[in-house]
Amino acid sequence: MSALLPFAYLGFLLLSLAGMVVLDVRQRLFFAADPRRAALVLLAGLVFFLAWDAAGILLGIFLHSESRYATGWLVAPQVPVEEVVFLAFLCYLIMNTVRLVEQALARRAAAPAREDAREGSRP
């Protein structure tokens, strides 16, 4: 079990990302609705947050520290692979949430119109 411990954080991030994919596909939220636009939006968010991280690293605010729960793999100085996966998950979560809220508001706005139509058809 201790051999898997360094992959715990990455594993939970990937599991959470898989949950976002299931939610997306079932509700046709983000990638399931428009894959090209979703990829561009996700990439833009990822680039923004990685630039934010780079600025924090250059200013000495963000520093990578070793953890027994992380792989130790770095994609750039002070940037662990888990950070990139987390930022992708964060962007995906935000976009799925935005789309869920939009759908809920659209259903709520349509509900009075359905009620009026039903009441208008009653004698």
mmCIF file of C-alpha atoms in Angstrom, residues 32-106:
data_model
loop_
_atom_site.group_PDB
_atom_site.id
_atom_site.type_symbol
_atom_site.label_atom_id
_atom_site.label_comp_id
_atom_site.label_asym_id
_atom_site.label_seq_id
_atom_site.Cartn_x
_atom_site.Cartn_y
_atom_site.Cartn_z
ATOM 1 C CA ALA A 32 -20.821 17.033 -24.406
ATOM 2 C CA ALA A 33 -22.619 20.162 -25.615
ATOM 3 C CA ASP A 34 -19.847 21.727 -27.729
ATOM 4 C CA PRO A 35 -16.447 19.964 -27.622
ATOM 5 C CA ARG A 36 -14.511 22.532 -29.663
ATOM 6 C CA ARG A 37 -15.662 25.535 -27.655
ATOM 7 C CA ALA A 38 -15.225 23.624 -24.402
ATOM 8 C CA ALA A 39 -11.637 22.717 -25.270
ATOM 9 C CA LEU A 40 -10.821 26.350 -26.064
ATOM 10 C CA VAL A 41 -12.407 27.635 -22.857
ATOM 11 C CA LEU A 42 -10.725 24.980 -20.727
ATOM 12 C CA LEU A 43 -7.358 25.654 -22.355
ATOM 13 C CA ALA A 44 -7.750 29.414 -21.832
ATOM 14 C CA GLY A 45 -8.552 28.873 -18.159
ATOM 15 C CA LEU A 46 -5.647 26.482 -17.731
ATOM 16 C CA VAL A 47 -3.218 28.913 -19.389
ATOM 17 C CA PHE A 48 -4.509 31.751 -17.186
ATOM 18 C CA PHE A 49 -4.058 29.789 -13.956
ATOM 19 C CA LEU A 50 -0.647 28.443 -14.994
ATOM 20 C CA ALA A 51 0.453 32.026 -15.746
ATOM 21 C CA TRP A 52 -0.871 33.000 -12.308
ATOM 22 C CA ASP A 53 1.178 30.174 -10.777
ATOM 23 C CA ALA A 54 4.273 31.229 -12.758
ATOM 24 C CA ALA A 55 3.919 34.788 -11.456
ATOM 25 C CA GLY A 56 3.560 33.482 -7.912
ATOM 26 C CA ILE A 57 6.626 31.274 -8.335
ATOM 27 C CA LEU A 58 8.708 34.146 -9.750
ATOM 28 C CA LEU A 59 7.659 36.341 -6.823
ATOM 29 C CA GLY A 60 8.551 33.595 -4.356
ATOM 30 C CA ILE A 61 4.950 33.222 -3.173
ATOM 31 C CA PHE A 62 4.359 29.683 -4.471
ATOM 32 C CA LEU A 63 6.993 27.078 -3.758
ATOM 33 C CA HIS A 64 6.794 23.349 -4.321
ATOM 34 C CA SER A 65 7.320 21.216 -1.251
ATOM 35 C CA GLU A 66 7.724 17.462 -1.154
ATOM 36 C CA SER A 67 4.788 15.375 0.041
ATOM 37 C CA ARG A 68 4.519 11.664 0.568
ATOM 38 C CA TYR A 69 1.082 11.831 -1.117
ATOM 39 C CA ALA A 70 2.380 13.389 -4.346
ATOM 40 C CA THR A 71 4.405 11.870 -7.165
ATOM 41 C CA GLY A 72 7.226 14.401 -7.053
ATOM 42 C CA TRP A 73 7.030 14.756 -10.838
ATOM 43 C CA LEU A 74 7.539 18.344 -11.976
ATOM 44 C CA VAL A 75 6.372 19.692 -15.343
ATOM 45 C CA ALA A 76 8.361 22.893 -14.768
ATOM 46 C CA PRO A 77 10.443 24.207 -11.881
ATOM 47 C CA GLN A 78 8.194 24.387 -8.794
ATOM 48 C CA VAL A 79 5.155 23.084 -10.778
ATOM 49 C CA PRO A 80 4.147 19.506 -9.910
ATOM 50 C CA VAL A 81 2.058 17.480 -12.338
ATOM 51 C CA GLU A 82 -0.705 17.426 -9.707
ATOM 52 C CA GLU A 83 -0.993 21.221 -9.981
ATOM 53 C CA VAL A 84 -1.709 21.039 -13.708
ATOM 54 C CA VAL A 85 -4.304 18.283 -13.202
ATOM 55 C CA PHE A 86 -5.874 20.243 -10.321
ATOM 56 C CA LEU A 87 -6.113 23.406 -12.432
ATOM 57 C CA ALA A 88 -7.707 21.475 -15.301
ATOM 58 C CA PHE A 89 -10.182 19.964 -12.811
ATOM 59 C CA LEU A 90 -10.896 23.409 -11.343
ATOM 60 C CA CYS A 91 -11.644 24.909 -14.774
ATOM 61 C CA TYR A 92 -13.838 21.936 -15.699
ATOM 62 C CA LEU A 93 -15.695 22.149 -12.382
ATOM 63 C CA ILE A 94 -16.341 25.861 -12.858
ATOM 64 C CA MET A 95 -17.651 25.406 -16.397
ATOM 65 C CA ASN A 96 -19.883 22.486 -15.434
ATOM 66 C CA THR A 97 -21.227 24.542 -12.530
ATOM 67 C CA VAL A 98 -21.888 27.549 -14.758
ATOM 68 C CA ARG A 99 -23.772 25.369 -17.251
ATOM 69 C CA LEU A 100 -25.780 23.652 -14.474
ATOM 70 C CA VAL A 101 -26.825 27.037 -13.094
ATOM 71 C CA GLU A 102 -27.736 28.273 -16.588
ATOM 72 C CA GLN A 103 -29.881 25.174 -17.150
ATOM 73 C CA ALA A 104 -31.575 25.551 -13.757
ATOM 74 C CA LEU A 105 -32.346 29.225 -14.406
ATOM 75 C CA ALA A 106 -33.708 28.418 -17.872
#
